PDB file of C-alpha atoms and ligand atoms in Angstrom:
ATOM      1  CA  UNK A   1     -35.343  34.102 -28.714  1.00 66.00           C
ATOM      2  CA  UNK A   2     -36.090  30.859 -30.480  1.00 79.00           C
ATOM      3  CA  UNK A   3     -39.451  29.131 -30.761  1.00 87.00           C
ATOM      4  CA  UNK A   4     -40.290  26.620 -28.034  1.00 91.00           C
ATOM      5  CA  UNK A   5     -39.569  22.987 -28.768  1.00 97.00           C
ATOM      6  CA  UNK A   6     -42.262  20.353 -28.388  1.00 98.00           C
ATOM      7  CA  UNK A   7     -41.255  19.590 -24.808  1.00 98.00           C
ATOM      8  CA  UNK A   8     -41.739  23.233 -23.811  1.00 98.00           C
ATOM      9  CA  UNK A   9     -44.828  23.668 -25.978  1.00 98.00           C
ATOM     10  CA  UNK A  10     -46.782  20.953 -24.176  1.00 98.00           C
ATOM     11  CA  UNK A  11     -45.842  22.146 -20.678  1.00 98.00           C
ATOM     12  CA  UNK A  12     -42.476  20.567 -19.921  1.00 98.00           C
ATOM     13  CA  UNK A  13     -41.707  18.090 -17.165  1.00 98.00           C
ATOM     14  CA  UNK A  14     -45.126  18.070 -15.395  1.00 98.00           C
ATOM     15  CA  UNK A  15     -46.883  17.059 -18.626  1.00 98.00           C
ATOM     16  CA  UNK A  16     -44.579  14.083 -19.217  1.00 99.00           C
ATOM     17  CA  UNK A  17     -44.757  13.127 -15.562  1.00 98.00           C
ATOM     18  CA  UNK A  18     -48.554  13.021 -15.731  1.00 98.00           C
ATOM     19  CA  UNK A  19     -48.521  11.112 -19.032  1.00 99.00           C
ATOM     20  CA  UNK A  20     -46.189   8.418 -17.711  1.00 99.00           C
ATOM     21  CA  UNK A  21     -47.903   8.216 -14.306  1.00 98.00           C
ATOM     22  CA  UNK A  22     -51.237   7.634 -16.060  1.00 98.00           C
ATOM     23  CA  UNK A  23     -49.661   5.038 -18.327  1.00 98.00           C
ATOM     24  CA  UNK A  24     -48.120   3.067 -15.454  1.00 98.00           C
ATOM     25  CA  UNK A  25     -51.304   3.286 -13.376  1.00 98.00           C
ATOM     26  CA  UNK A  26     -52.906   1.412 -16.272  1.00 98.00           C
ATOM     27  CA  UNK A  27     -50.013  -1.039 -16.614  1.00 98.00           C
ATOM     28  CA  UNK A  28     -50.311  -1.912 -12.906  1.00 98.00           C
ATOM     29  CA  UNK A  29     -53.786  -3.353 -13.550  1.00 97.00           C
ATOM     30  CA  UNK A  30     -53.190  -4.713 -17.052  1.00 98.00           C
ATOM     31  CA  UNK A  31     -53.232  -8.533 -17.261  1.00 98.00           C
ATOM     32  CA  UNK A  32     -51.204  -8.588 -20.503  1.00 98.00           C
ATOM     33  CA  UNK A  33     -48.616  -5.926 -19.679  1.00 98.00           C
ATOM     34  CA  UNK A  34     -48.028  -6.264 -15.946  1.00 98.00           C
ATOM     35  CA  UNK A  35     -46.401  -9.725 -16.143  1.00 97.00           C
ATOM     36  CA  UNK A  36     -43.832  -8.401 -18.644  1.00 97.00           C
ATOM     37  CA  UNK A  37     -42.320  -5.951 -16.174  1.00 97.00           C
ATOM     38  CA  UNK A  38     -39.515  -7.715 -14.316  1.00 93.00           C
ATOM     39  CA  UNK A  39     -39.585  -5.555 -11.189  1.00 95.00           C
ATOM     40  CA  UNK A  40     -42.281  -5.574  -8.529  1.00 94.00           C
ATOM     41  CA  UNK A  41     -41.865  -1.813  -8.150  1.00 98.00           C
ATOM     42  CA  UNK A  42     -42.913   0.010 -11.341  1.00 98.00           C
ATOM     43  CA  UNK A  43     -41.339   3.244 -10.058  1.00 98.00           C
ATOM     44  CA  UNK A  44     -37.920   2.776 -11.698  1.00 98.00           C
ATOM     45  CA  UNK A  45     -39.508   1.797 -15.035  1.00 98.00           C
ATOM     46  CA  UNK A  46     -41.757   4.845 -14.791  1.00 98.00           C
ATOM     47  CA  UNK A  47     -38.730   7.091 -14.295  1.00 98.00           C
ATOM     48  CA  UNK A  48     -36.756   5.589 -17.191  1.00 98.00           C
ATOM     49  CA  UNK A  49     -39.660   6.004 -19.594  1.00 98.00           C
ATOM     50  CA  UNK A  50     -40.403   9.572 -18.407  1.00 98.00           C
ATOM     51  CA  UNK A  51     -36.760  10.630 -18.777  1.00 98.00           C
ATOM     52  CA  UNK A  52     -36.582   9.025 -22.217  1.00 98.00           C
ATOM     53  CA  UNK A  53     -39.674  10.880 -23.496  1.00 98.00           C
ATOM     54  CA  UNK A  54     -38.469  14.172 -22.007  1.00 98.00           C
ATOM     55  CA  UNK A  55     -35.140  13.794 -23.816  1.00 98.00           C
ATOM     56  CA  UNK A  56     -36.744  12.672 -27.073  1.00 98.00           C
ATOM     57  CA  UNK A  57     -38.972  15.747 -27.241  1.00 98.00           C
ATOM     58  CA  UNK A  58     -36.215  18.241 -26.502  1.00 98.00           C
ATOM     59  CA  UNK A  59     -35.998  18.449 -22.717  1.00 98.00           C
ATOM     60  CA  UNK A  60     -33.036  17.666 -20.464  1.00 98.00           C
ATOM     61  CA  UNK A  61     -30.827  14.736 -21.530  1.00 98.00           C
ATOM     62  CA  UNK A  62     -30.863  13.056 -18.127  1.00 98.00           C
ATOM     63  CA  UNK A  63     -31.933   9.789 -19.772  1.00 98.00           C
ATOM     64  CA  UNK A  64     -28.757   9.365 -21.838  1.00 98.00           C
ATOM     65  CA  UNK A  65     -26.587  10.919 -19.143  1.00 98.00           C
ATOM     66  CA  UNK A  66     -27.578   8.026 -16.876  1.00 98.00           C
ATOM     67  CA  UNK A  67     -28.582   5.205 -19.280  1.00 98.00           C
ATOM     68  CA  UNK A  68     -26.462   5.849 -22.375  1.00 98.00           C
ATOM     69  CA  UNK A  69     -27.778   5.547 -25.915  1.00 97.00           C
ATOM     70  CA  UNK A  70     -31.469   4.518 -25.812  1.00 97.00           C
ATOM     71  CA  UNK A  71     -31.128   1.446 -28.143  1.00 97.00           C
ATOM     72  CA  UNK A  72     -34.788   0.748 -27.516  1.00 98.00           C
ATOM     73  CA  UNK A  73     -35.166  -2.304 -29.779  1.00 97.00           C
ATOM     74  CA  UNK A  74     -32.237  -3.932 -28.022  1.00 98.00           C
ATOM     75  CA  UNK A  75     -33.504  -3.031 -24.564  1.00 97.00           C
ATOM     76  CA  UNK A  76     -36.872  -4.618 -25.381  1.00 98.00           C
ATOM     77  CA  UNK A  77     -35.359  -7.817 -26.757  1.00 97.00           C
ATOM     78  CA  UNK A  78     -35.748  -9.671 -23.414  1.00 97.00           C
ATOM     79  CA  UNK A  79     -39.527  -9.169 -23.554  1.00 97.00           C
ATOM     80  CA  UNK A  80     -41.849 -10.996 -25.942  1.00 97.00           C
ATOM     81  CA  UNK A  81     -43.683  -8.197 -27.738  1.00 98.00           C
ATOM     82  CA  UNK A  82     -46.164  -9.430 -30.321  1.00 98.00           C
ATOM     83  CA  UNK A  83     -49.229  -7.675 -31.727  1.00 98.00           C
ATOM     84  CA  UNK A  84     -51.213  -8.488 -28.564  1.00 98.00           C
ATOM     85  CA  UNK A  85     -48.661  -6.835 -26.267  1.00 98.00           C
ATOM     86  CA  UNK A  86     -48.254  -3.894 -28.659  1.00 98.00           C
ATOM     87  CA  UNK A  87     -52.002  -3.300 -28.754  1.00 98.00           C
ATOM     88  CA  UNK A  88     -52.290  -3.552 -24.964  1.00 98.00           C
ATOM     89  CA  UNK A  89     -49.468  -1.013 -24.669  1.00 98.00           C
ATOM     90  CA  UNK A  90     -51.191   1.319 -27.112  1.00 98.00           C
ATOM     91  CA  UNK A  91     -54.503   0.975 -25.227  1.00 98.00           C
ATOM     92  CA  UNK A  92     -52.920   2.085 -21.979  1.00 98.00           C
ATOM     93  CA  UNK A  93     -51.023   4.823 -23.771  1.00 98.00           C
ATOM     94  CA  UNK A  94     -54.194   6.087 -25.463  1.00 98.00           C
ATOM     95  CA  UNK A  95     -55.826   6.457 -22.029  1.00 98.00           C
ATOM     96  CA  UNK A  96     -52.781   8.307 -20.748  1.00 98.00           C
ATOM     97  CA  UNK A  97     -52.651  10.661 -23.754  1.00 98.00           C
ATOM     98  CA  UNK A  98     -56.350  11.427 -23.332  1.00 98.00           C
ATOM     99  CA  UNK A  99     -55.750  12.227 -19.661  1.00 98.00           C
ATOM    100  CA  UNK A 100     -53.210  14.984 -20.381  1.00 98.00           C
ATOM    101  CA  UNK A 101     -55.643  16.768 -22.737  1.00 97.00           C
ATOM    102  CA  UNK A 102     -53.184  18.451 -25.116  1.00 98.00           C
ATOM    103  CA  UNK A 103     -54.094  20.805 -27.936  1.00 98.00           C
ATOM    104  CA  UNK A 104     -55.292  18.659 -30.878  1.00 98.00           C
ATOM    105  CA  UNK A 105     -52.270  19.440 -33.085  1.00 98.00           C
ATOM    106  CA  UNK A 106     -49.776  18.551 -30.363  1.00 98.00           C
ATOM    107  CA  UNK A 107     -51.751  15.469 -29.412  1.00 98.00           C
ATOM    108  CA  UNK A 108     -51.700  14.236 -33.023  1.00 98.00           C
ATOM    109  CA  UNK A 109     -47.926  14.666 -33.223  1.00 98.00           C
ATOM    110  CA  UNK A 110     -47.397  12.779 -29.963  1.00 98.00           C
ATOM    111  CA  UNK A 111     -49.808   9.984 -30.836  1.00 98.00           C
ATOM    112  CA  UNK A 112     -48.337   9.393 -34.305  1.00 98.00           C
ATOM    113  CA  UNK A 113     -44.909   9.012 -32.745  1.00 98.00           C
ATOM    114  CA  UNK A 114     -46.114   6.618 -30.043  1.00 98.00           C
ATOM    115  CA  UNK A 115     -47.995   4.445 -32.522  1.00 98.00           C
ATOM    116  CA  UNK A 116     -45.009   4.246 -34.838  1.00 98.00           C
ATOM    117  CA  UNK A 117     -42.633   3.494 -31.963  1.00 98.00           C
ATOM    118  CA  UNK A 118     -44.922   0.771 -30.602  1.00 98.00           C
ATOM    119  CA  UNK A 119     -45.026  -0.963 -33.999  1.00 98.00           C
ATOM    120  CA  UNK A 120     -41.240  -0.684 -34.248  1.00 98.00           C
ATOM    121  CA  UNK A 121     -40.848  -2.453 -30.874  1.00 98.00           C
ATOM    122  CA  UNK A 122     -42.637  -5.644 -31.963  1.00 98.00           C
ATOM    123  CA  UNK A 123     -40.134  -8.514 -31.866  1.00 97.00           C
ATOM    124  CA  UNK A 124     -42.375 -11.597 -31.931  1.00 96.00           C
ATOM    125  CA  UNK A 125     -45.179 -12.887 -34.137  1.00 90.00           C
ATOM    126  CA  UNK A 126     -48.746 -13.376 -32.961  1.00 80.00           C
ATOM    127  CA  UNK A 127     -48.701 -16.023 -30.227  1.00 65.00           C
ATOM    128  CA  UNK A 128     -51.162 -18.804 -29.535  1.00 52.00           C
TER     129      UNK A 128
HETATM  130  C1  HEM B 201     -38.637  -0.463 -20.906  1.00 83.44           C
HETATM  131  C2  HEM B 201     -42.400  -3.093 -22.418  1.00 83.44           C
HETATM  132  C3  HEM B 201     -43.013  -0.066 -26.125  1.00 83.44           C
HETATM  133  C4  HEM B 201     -39.788   2.939 -24.131  1.00 83.44           C
HETATM  134  C5  HEM B 201     -39.587  -1.450 -21.014  1.00 83.44           C
HETATM  135  C6  HEM B 201     -39.691  -2.603 -20.147  1.00 83.44           C
HETATM  136  C7  HEM B 201     -40.745  -3.336 -20.576  1.00 83.44           C
HETATM  137  C8  HEM B 201     -41.322  -2.653 -21.705  1.00 83.44           C
HETATM  138  C9  HEM B 201     -41.261  -4.635 -19.975  1.00 83.44           C
HETATM  139  C10 HEM B 201     -38.761  -2.884 -18.960  1.00 83.44           C
HETATM  140  C11 HEM B 201     -39.148  -1.997 -17.832  1.00 83.44           C
HETATM  141  C12 HEM B 201     -37.967  -1.358 -17.182  1.00 83.44           C
HETATM  142  O1  HEM B 201     -37.447  -1.981 -16.262  1.00 83.44           O
HETATM  143  O2  HEM B 201     -37.549  -0.251 -17.591  1.00 83.44           O
HETATM  144  C13 HEM B 201     -42.877  -2.515 -23.572  1.00 83.44           C
HETATM  145  C14 HEM B 201     -43.947  -3.062 -24.389  1.00 83.44           C
HETATM  146  C15 HEM B 201     -44.118  -2.230 -25.444  1.00 83.44           C
HETATM  147  C16 HEM B 201     -43.150  -1.137 -25.286  1.00 83.44           C
HETATM  148  C17 HEM B 201     -44.755  -4.328 -24.112  1.00 83.44           C
HETATM  149  C18 HEM B 201     -45.133  -2.435 -26.557  1.00 83.44           C
HETATM  150  C19 HEM B 201     -44.930  -2.088 -27.813  1.00 83.44           C
HETATM  151  C20 HEM B 201     -42.221   1.029 -25.887  1.00 83.44           C
HETATM  152  C21 HEM B 201     -42.191   2.224 -26.696  1.00 83.44           C
HETATM  153  C22 HEM B 201     -41.275   3.067 -26.144  1.00 83.44           C
HETATM  154  C23 HEM B 201     -40.737   2.411 -24.977  1.00 83.44           C
HETATM  155  C24 HEM B 201     -43.052   2.438 -27.939  1.00 83.44           C
HETATM  156  C25 HEM B 201     -40.838   4.440 -26.578  1.00 83.44           C
HETATM  157  C26 HEM B 201     -41.618   5.298 -27.171  1.00 83.44           C
HETATM  158  C27 HEM B 201     -39.176   2.269 -23.106  1.00 83.44           C
HETATM  159  C28 HEM B 201     -38.042   2.780 -22.355  1.00 83.44           C
HETATM  160  C29 HEM B 201     -37.685   1.791 -21.448  1.00 83.44           C
HETATM  161  C30 HEM B 201     -38.630   0.698 -21.642  1.00 83.44           C
HETATM  162  C31 HEM B 201     -37.365   4.134 -22.539  1.00 83.44           C
HETATM  163  C32 HEM B 201     -36.510   1.820 -20.460  1.00 83.44           C
HETATM  164  C33 HEM B 201     -35.221   1.438 -21.217  1.00 83.44           C
HETATM  165  C34 HEM B 201     -34.009   1.436 -20.304  1.00 83.44           C
HETATM  166  O3  HEM B 201     -33.381   2.494 -20.144  1.00 83.44           O
HETATM  167  O4  HEM B 201     -33.702   0.386 -19.747  1.00 83.44           O
HETATM  168  N1  HEM B 201     -40.580  -1.505 -21.952  1.00 83.44           N
HETATM  169  N2  HEM B 201     -42.422  -1.357 -24.139  1.00 83.44           N
HETATM  170  N3  HEM B 201     -41.335   1.175 -24.847  1.00 83.44           N
HETATM  171  N4  HEM B 201     -39.489   1.013 -22.647  1.00 83.44           N
HETATM  172 FE1  HEM B 201     -40.940  -0.176 -23.386  1.00 83.44          FE
END
């Protein structure tokens, strides 16, 4: 038997479902982030993000089976993401990560990834 991957270690699908549900509950009320989301229903965006994170951390590859290669920078190109949007995203994500209450070591690994990924997604300078 092999050692569990990160996805299994943190509790599998229910953990990522809770993380992403918490994140989108925050987005729904966020005056900076909400206007960026093109669809009125955040459900499909929630599912795409959940499936992506599950795949990234070693769970089922449903994301790429349905969406293809992630190409996240390219997929974010239609949205203006400057430092303000990045920081709003990280604020909502911090709340969501706190809500799932992982072991400190696992939480640090997850948070470092999310912070790095959020900085990588910036595609616009500081506005106004
Ligand atoms: C999609 C905003 C960072 C992963 C989206 C969408 C928006 C958005 C508006 C479109 C919603 C949809 O219809 O799917 C932002 C902003 C960010 C950010 C403002 C701030 C930095 C990130 C990061 C990740 C990520 C760091 C990964 C760790 C995704 C994924 C999708 C998505 C997987 C769906 C892609 C697809 O299959 O179409 N994001 N995002 N985003 N975002 Fe972000």
